[in-house]
Amino acid sequence: MARPPHESWDCMLPGPPSRNNGGSADCHPSGLLAFPSSSSVSVVDSRSMQLVSVLPMPPPTATSSSNTNSAAASSSSSLSPFVTSVRWAPFPLPHDLTNYQHLLLAAGDRQGRIALFDFRLRSVLLWFESDPVSKSGIQDLCWVQGRSDWVLASLSGPSLLSIWNASTGRCIWKYDVSPEFFSCIRRDPFDSRHLCAIGLKGFLLSIKVLGDTEDDVVIKEFQIPNDSSELQKLERDASGTAASSPALAVFPLYIVRFSFSPLWKHILFVTFPRELIVFDLQYETSLFAAALPRGCGKFLDVLPDPNNELLYCAHLDGRLSTWRRKEGEQVHVMCTMEELMPSIGTPVPSPSILAVVICKSDSTLQCVGNLYSTGSCSSSFDMDFDNPFDFCDESFYVSKTHLISISDDGKIWNWLLTSEGTEDTHKEATNVGTGANVGEGPVSETNANNIDGTTDLVKQPDCVTSIRSRSSNSTLNQADLSPKISLVGQLQLLSSTATMLAVPSPSLTATLARGGNSPAVAVPLVALGTQSGTIDVIDVSANAVAASFSVHNSTVRGLRWLGNSRLVSFSYAQVNEKTGGYINRLVVTCVRSGLNRKFRVLQKPERAPIRALRTSSSGRYLLILFRDAPVEVWAMTKSPIMLRSLALPFTVLEWTLPTAPRPVQNGPSRQASSSRDRTSVAPAEASSPKTASSTDSKAASTDEPQDDTSESFAFALVNGALGVFEVHGRRIRDFRPKWPSSSFVSSDGLITAMAYRLPHVVMGDRSGNIRWWDVTTGQSSSFNTHREGIRRIKFSPVVAGDRSRGRIAVLFYDNTFSIFDLDSQDPLANSLLQPQFPGTLVLELDWLPLRTDKNDPLVLCIAGADSSFRLVEVNINDKKTSYGPHPRAIKERFRPMPLCSPILLPTPHAVALRMILQLGVKPHWFNTCSTTKDKRHYLIPGTASGAGDLRSYMIDSPPVGDSVVPEMLLKVLEPYRKEGSILDDERARLYADVVKKGSAVRFAFAAAIFGDSLEAIFWLQLRRAVNHLMNKLINKSPQKASVQASISELDDASMLSRITSKGKSIPGARKRDALDCGQLKLMAFEQEELWETANERITWHEKLEGAEAIQNRVHELVSVGNLETAVSILLSTPPESPYFSTNALRAVALSSAVSRSLLELAVKVVAANMVGIDKSLSGTHLLCAVGRYQEACSQLQDAGCWTDAATLAATHLKGSDYASTSKHSWLRLNI
């Protein structure tokens, strides 16, 4: 498989994220986690916890300058700023091959730039047209649905919200809410056109995008009451901060977050630093508010569970609280508090949690499993079948949610949040029938047959074969569930900013640490010393951190390899600034065991700190350089021994690199007989560089070492003098090199860097001069680089057939580097100047000594100022030295386990896999012959042999189209299947369970695998929707049709009465089942489901007051048919309210649809209230309308209208009623 042209970006490890990255993270529905790390964006597969790729943010000059040389020349001043926000574009996998852009990622930085990355191309697809002058940092990003396409909303600076066209990059709408500070922005899961943005003071802005123009954006403002006294104090302290800085820069620890409820419309969960608030957008008020208990850290973020009535709140102190909603009301109670940062094995102070995010990819698959799985329940998805403790548990999983937390020590934690029920609850909620009995209808005989003649598709232990399914008359209350958390995965990136880089280059005389005579081979490991005192060992073949050792309590200031299995490092601490004195700490670390052993431990502080360490290529000797003090020579045995102290004013010194043996000759070897030399030729050739005898005839006599056990080092003194010493056992003697004819005393600068490989010594000074000297012939030369001082010089490794042995990498004090070839006629003209990464500086570099063939590229290891570690390929040919990645056929790098993420497949292959899953493939097709097969705890019955007709893998179903199409698709996917990189065990088991349940569930499974949750929910609800429609058609009779045709002839009272009789329901009459899949509510259409949801919401608002709240409550009550309560609320409106007339009219109208008595009661109450506002005549008319003439006459008499009362009585009253009313009127008129 050929790597893409930008594959070199994959040879990069990001540094740890920090507060400067704004705590941003976003998980793609397919399971890809993206988060910013310094000035890059890291993408991790959340299921296997493997780093997929790193996308560096280009610097500002690289985006505006087309001149490559000028961009490189100014890169030191144009560094890439911190990435502060990332957001995946909600584009699903295309259903055709005309559009390949679906994995798009938007990223914003501290300078206000927004880039749209194409993750497949690993490049920036579009730059949004932000203001280059203001440089207002990006606070947050959010995608929202426009009229025709998705648009991007951004929060920049303290108070600016902008909406951008994602196709052109132009801004289509802006809104400034100064002096507010925006905090975050989120999209409504129930309406993709709607989003909200919240400020630090509780200001909430609701936005609905109805089109692509400025006039098509509708906004509404709210205010959420909260305690902002702490923020006011912080504002006074930060009065001098730049006006364009966003909230994350001005108030990094004052965090306000909110999230839409995935289960209830119009509900927001808001966290202020010490408050949790539930806000109702429809009622424009808070339904619930709770303060944090004492001892709890401030809120960091709030994450609602996608399937359950649970809230997960992360705290700044590294803990996670779980809140459960009470049945029938929007009141949440804290039920658990767990640690997200385990106290075992963590340094003090412990690392901080920067971001948390819920992986929603599993929630949709969980819906599929809950509704249709018959072979494995959700509780067994993550079980380790090799672990006996996973069985015979008295609890069972109701739901599973994966939460990812990111800490500032470079660790990504994968937590499994489970809601477990007790054994008694399990028995109540378990039915003996099948698990797919929720409105799905009968299963066809074709799909019910066994596939490939297998009786049981899934092998499981007996104690987990009982299938959890829901019965129609059993429910599981949320209060019966017990939330638990467990750590199921972790990914270690670089733990801190790198300060030192060490590459092992052992000579043939270096032996293994465990003893014996076998030579130490070159290993693909690189060690990094960090600011936090840890040492990270990187496996470059896997592009991963193989181990991380906590060695020092302060910055690692020196690091070197001893052979290939031990590391020596140092740090120091100043005792007292006035009196001086330093405590130097030297430690030897065994990479295999992780043991740290101190040596050279002194009782008193020393006068000078350690300046540097230099180890010989065999790992036997160590030079310790002090600042203004002698150099100590140590023999690094099991117990290190100091051999000698050299009291010379050294500036630099370097051990010679391993000499490259000449190609194996037919004659006897000229090397001394030694047990170390009688090793096989193959390991020696694979582990050591070789010298080209054809091009190095002048140095042929020097390739033989003077002694197998002696090693030499070159040095330079303060006065510019040079020398070479040789160490043999405990003796140190002068090497007696042949001095150059011309003087090498530097007149314009001290020697600051040196590299030594027999016979060449190369030096660099602080004026940018490079000098090289042949210690055997005395030949010398020099040239000026016209750059600043030189900090490091590194010889490139050589192998047999190389035309040059003089290639060097030079690191300058301005943190740029160049590559020179000293064997060329003009090294400066033929050099590769500044082949650096745009947007970052180089702190340390060294060559990777794994080159075995002359055609292999040279590889540089780079420790960047952005805390990253990178590998740079330098390709050498006869014409020109070239830098950077080159497309060539290279096998994918080693991974400890397959990367089972179908969304990462090339788009045509991903579409092919989706079609295969939709058509239906036999489950044993996922059985592979890869190296990981034997380690899997689960295998599907069947044979996975690739021989024969591939169409035999397809299930027996009615053919669709040409039968050759599935064979072509399977042939395309065969390489991925053999590698085991299509589906992991859990999802393969689930597919084995649902493949027989029909096309709809297969389509739902395929959509969920590729992250299209809305399509998956559509297919899950399709069968219920069709059944619902068919039932309506079957129940529809000709008589009912005639009734519907003549409905307009019925009076309004009878129609409302019929609606009342059907629509009445008691709020909270049926408890909600905790086993229900919450996401399916997005497409609820059954009458019972809609009524149940509406009745549940009514109870939340019973205690709300205010005119607007009453209007909303009445609307909800009328919607569910509870007209009596609606009339009662309307009649409670006081006469002085501006809504009195409207509410009185609605009360009378609604009461007439219920009963005659309720109508008369409503009219009497309304009429009585009208008296108080001098509208007696209006009340009288209402009383006459319902036949209450005597009450109408009494009301007229009370108002002084005696003549009108007498007239009304004479018209409508008779007998005693008329006599009584007329008597009072006659007496009043004749007084």
CSV table of C-alpha atoms in Angstrom, one decimal, residues 787-1000:
chain,number,residue,atom,x,y,z
A,787,ARG,CA,24.4,32.4,10.1
A,788,GLU,CA,24.3,32.8,13.9
A,789,GLY,CA,26.3,30.7,16.3
A,790,ILE,CA,26.3,26.9,15.9
A,791,ARG,CA,24.8,24.9,18.7
A,792,ARG,CA,24.9,21.2,17.5
A,793,ILE,CA,26.7,19.3,14.8
A,794,LYS,CA,25.7,15.7,14.1
A,795,PHE,CA,27.2,13.3,11.6
A,796,SER,CA,24.8,11.3,9.4
A,797,PRO,CA,25.0,7.5,9.6
A,798,VAL,CA,26.8,5.8,6.7
A,799,VAL,CA,26.3,2.4,5.0
A,800,ALA,CA,28.0,0.4,2.3
A,801,GLY,CA,27.8,2.2,-1.0
A,802,ASP,CA,27.4,5.8,0.3
A,803,ARG,CA,29.3,8.2,-1.9
A,804,SER,CA,29.9,10.5,1.1
A,805,ARG,CA,30.8,10.2,4.7
A,806,GLY,CA,30.8,13.9,5.4
A,807,ARG,CA,27.1,14.8,5.7
A,808,ILE,CA,26.3,16.7,8.8
A,809,ALA,CA,23.3,18.4,10.3
A,810,VAL,CA,23.9,21.7,11.9
A,811,LEU,CA,21.7,23.3,14.5
A,812,PHE,CA,22.1,27.1,14.9
A,813,TYR,CA,21.4,29.2,17.9
A,814,ASP,CA,18.3,30.7,16.2
A,815,ASN,CA,16.8,27.2,16.4
A,816,THR,CA,17.0,26.6,12.6
A,817,PHE,CA,19.1,23.9,11.0
A,818,SER,CA,20.9,23.0,7.8
A,819,ILE,CA,22.5,20.0,6.2
A,820,PHE,CA,25.9,20.2,4.6
A,821,ASP,CA,28.1,17.7,2.7
A,822,LEU,CA,31.7,18.2,3.6
A,823,ASP,CA,32.9,15.8,0.9
A,824,SER,CA,31.6,18.1,-1.8
A,825,GLN,CA,33.7,20.8,-3.5
A,826,ASP,CA,31.5,23.6,-2.2
A,827,PRO,CA,29.6,22.5,1.0
A,828,LEU,CA,27.8,25.8,1.3
A,829,ALA,CA,26.6,25.8,-2.3
A,830,ASN,CA,25.4,22.2,-2.2
A,831,SER,CA,23.8,22.5,1.3
A,832,LEU,CA,20.2,22.3,2.1
A,833,LEU,CA,19.6,25.5,3.9
A,834,GLN,CA,16.9,25.8,6.5
A,835,PRO,CA,14.9,22.7,5.8
A,836,GLN,CA,12.9,23.4,8.9
A,837,PHE,CA,9.2,23.0,9.8
A,838,PRO,CA,7.2,26.1,9.1
A,839,GLY,CA,5.7,27.5,12.2
A,840,THR,CA,8.0,26.0,14.8
A,841,LEU,CA,11.6,26.1,16.1
A,842,VAL,CA,14.0,23.2,16.5
A,843,LEU,CA,15.3,22.7,20.0
A,844,GLU,CA,17.3,19.5,19.5
A,845,LEU,CA,18.1,17.1,16.6
A,846,ASP,CA,20.0,13.9,15.8
A,847,TRP,CA,20.1,11.3,13.1
A,848,LEU,CA,18.2,8.1,13.4
A,849,PRO,CA,20.9,5.3,13.1
A,850,LEU,CA,18.6,2.7,11.5
A,851,ARG,CA,19.7,3.1,7.9
A,852,THR,CA,20.9,-0.2,6.3
A,853,ASP,CA,20.9,0.5,2.6
A,854,LYS,CA,22.3,3.3,0.6
A,855,ASN,CA,18.9,3.9,-1.0
A,856,ASP,CA,17.2,4.4,2.3
A,857,PRO,CA,16.6,8.1,3.1
A,858,LEU,CA,18.4,9.8,6.0
A,859,VAL,CA,16.0,10.4,8.9
A,860,LEU,CA,16.4,13.3,11.3
A,861,CYS,CA,14.8,13.2,14.8
A,862,ILE,CA,13.5,16.7,15.7
A,863,ALA,CA,12.4,18.0,19.1
A,864,GLY,CA,10.4,21.1,18.4
A,865,ALA,CA,9.7,24.2,20.5
A,866,ASP,CA,6.0,23.4,20.1
A,867,SER,CA,6.7,20.3,22.4
A,868,SER,CA,6.4,17.9,19.4
A,869,PHE,CA,8.7,15.2,18.2
A,870,ARG,CA,9.1,14.7,14.5
A,871,LEU,CA,10.9,12.6,11.9
A,872,VAL,CA,12.3,14.3,8.8
A,873,GLU,CA,13.2,12.3,5.7
A,874,VAL,CA,16.2,13.7,3.8
A,875,ASN,CA,16.6,12.1,0.4
A,876,ILE,CA,20.0,12.2,-1.1
A,877,ASN,CA,20.7,11.8,-4.8
A,878,ASP,CA,23.6,12.8,-7.1
A,879,LYS,CA,21.9,16.0,-8.3
A,880,LYS,CA,20.4,17.6,-5.3
A,881,THR,CA,19.7,17.0,-1.6
A,882,SER,CA,16.0,17.2,-1.1
A,883,TYR,CA,14.0,17.5,2.1
A,884,GLY,CA,10.6,16.3,3.2
A,885,PRO,CA,8.2,13.5,2.3
A,886,HIS,CA,8.3,11.7,-0.9
A,887,PRO,CA,5.7,9.3,-2.2
A,888,ARG,CA,7.1,5.8,-2.2
A,889,ALA,CA,5.8,2.3,-1.5
A,890,ILE,CA,6.2,1.8,2.2
A,891,LYS,CA,4.3,-0.6,4.4
A,892,GLU,CA,2.1,1.0,7.0
A,893,ARG,CA,4.0,1.5,10.3
A,894,PHE,CA,3.7,-1.1,13.0
A,895,ARG,CA,0.7,-0.9,15.3
A,896,PRO,CA,0.2,-3.0,18.4
A,897,MET,CA,-3.3,-3.7,17.3
A,898,PRO,CA,-5.3,-3.2,14.1
A,899,LEU,CA,-6.8,0.3,13.6
A,900,CYS,CA,-10.4,-0.8,13.1
A,901,SER,CA,-11.9,2.5,11.9
A,902,PRO,CA,-13.8,2.1,8.6
A,903,ILE,CA,-14.2,5.9,8.3
A,904,LEU,CA,-10.4,6.1,7.7
A,905,LEU,CA,-10.5,3.8,4.6
A,906,PRO,CA,-10.2,5.5,1.2
A,907,THR,CA,-13.6,6.8,0.3
A,908,PRO,CA,-14.3,4.3,-2.5
A,909,HIS,CA,-13.3,1.4,-0.2
A,910,ALA,CA,-15.4,2.9,2.7
A,911,VAL,CA,-18.5,3.1,0.4
A,912,ALA,CA,-17.8,-0.6,-0.7
A,913,LEU,CA,-17.7,-1.7,3.0
A,914,ARG,CA,-21.0,0.1,3.7
A,915,MET,CA,-22.6,-1.6,0.8
A,916,ILE,CA,-21.3,-5.0,1.9
A,917,LEU,CA,-22.7,-4.5,5.4
A,918,GLN,CA,-26.0,-3.4,4.0
A,919,LEU,CA,-26.4,-6.3,1.6
A,920,GLY,CA,-25.4,-8.7,4.4
A,921,VAL,CA,-22.2,-10.7,4.8
A,922,LYS,CA,-21.8,-13.9,6.8
A,923,PRO,CA,-20.3,-13.1,10.2
A,924,HIS,CA,-17.3,-15.4,9.9
A,925,TRP,CA,-16.1,-13.2,7.1
A,926,PHE,CA,-14.6,-11.0,9.9
A,927,ASN,CA,-12.4,-13.9,11.1
A,928,THR,CA,-8.9,-13.1,9.9
A,929,CYS,CA,-5.5,-14.7,9.7
A,930,SER,CA,-3.6,-11.7,11.1
A,931,THR,CA,-1.2,-11.9,13.9
A,932,THR,CA,-3.8,-10.7,16.4
A,933,LYS,CA,-6.3,-13.4,15.7
A,934,ASP,CA,-4.9,-15.8,18.3
A,935,LYS,CA,-5.1,-13.1,20.9
A,936,ARG,CA,-8.7,-12.4,20.4
A,937,HIS,CA,-11.1,-13.8,22.9
A,938,TYR,CA,-13.9,-14.1,20.4
A,939,LEU,CA,-14.3,-15.9,17.1
A,940,ILE,CA,-17.4,-16.3,15.0
A,941,PRO,CA,-18.0,-19.9,13.8
A,942,GLY,CA,-17.2,-20.5,10.2
A,943,THR,CA,-14.2,-20.7,8.0
A,944,ALA,CA,-12.5,-17.5,6.8
A,945,SER,CA,-10.5,-19.0,3.9
A,946,GLY,CA,-10.2,-16.6,1.0
A,947,ALA,CA,-10.1,-19.4,-1.6
A,948,GLY,CA,-13.0,-20.0,-3.9
A,949,ASP,CA,-15.9,-17.8,-4.8
A,950,LEU,CA,-16.0,-14.7,-2.5
A,951,ARG,CA,-19.7,-14.5,-3.1
A,952,SER,CA,-20.2,-17.4,-0.8
A,953,TYR,CA,-19.6,-15.0,2.1
A,954,MET,CA,-22.8,-13.1,1.3
A,955,ILE,CA,-25.9,-14.2,3.1
A,956,ASP,CA,-28.8,-15.9,1.4
A,957,SER,CA,-31.1,-13.0,0.5
A,958,PRO,CA,-33.0,-11.9,-2.6
A,959,PRO,CA,-30.4,-10.8,-5.2
A,960,VAL,CA,-30.1,-7.0,-5.8
A,961,GLY,CA,-28.5,-6.1,-9.1
A,962,ASP,CA,-25.7,-8.0,-10.7
A,963,SER,CA,-24.2,-10.8,-8.6
A,964,VAL,CA,-20.7,-9.8,-9.7
A,965,VAL,CA,-20.9,-6.5,-7.7
A,966,PRO,CA,-20.6,-8.1,-4.2
A,967,GLU,CA,-17.7,-10.2,-5.4
A,968,MET,CA,-15.9,-7.0,-6.7
A,969,LEU,CA,-16.5,-5.3,-3.4
A,970,LEU,CA,-15.3,-8.2,-1.4
A,971,LYS,CA,-12.1,-8.4,-3.5
A,972,VAL,CA,-11.4,-4.7,-2.9
A,973,LEU,CA,-11.9,-5.2,0.9
A,974,GLU,CA,-9.8,-8.4,1.1
A,975,PRO,CA,-6.5,-6.7,2.1
A,976,TYR,CA,-8.2,-4.9,5.0
A,977,ARG,CA,-10.0,-8.1,6.1
A,978,LYS,CA,-6.7,-10.0,6.2
A,979,GLU,CA,-5.1,-7.3,8.3
A,980,GLY,CA,-8.1,-7.5,10.7
A,981,SER,CA,-8.7,-3.7,10.3
A,982,ILE,CA,-12.4,-3.7,9.3
A,983,LEU,CA,-14.4,-4.2,12.5
A,984,ASP,CA,-13.2,-4.9,16.1
A,985,ASP,CA,-14.5,-7.9,18.0
A,986,GLU,CA,-17.3,-6.0,19.8
A,987,ARG,CA,-18.9,-4.6,16.6
A,988,ALA,CA,-18.3,-7.9,14.8
A,989,ARG,CA,-20.3,-9.7,17.5
A,990,LEU,CA,-23.1,-7.2,17.2
A,991,TYR,CA,-23.2,-7.5,13.5
A,992,ALA,CA,-23.4,-11.3,13.9
A,993,ASP,CA,-26.5,-10.8,16.0
A,994,VAL,CA,-28.4,-8.4,13.8
A,995,VAL,CA,-27.4,-9.6,10.3
A,996,LYS,CA,-30.5,-11.9,10.2
A,997,LYS,CA,-33.0,-9.2,11.4
A,998,GLY,CA,-33.7,-7.7,8.0
A,999,SER,CA,-32.3,-5.0,5.7
A,1000,ALA,CA,-33.4,-2.1,7.9
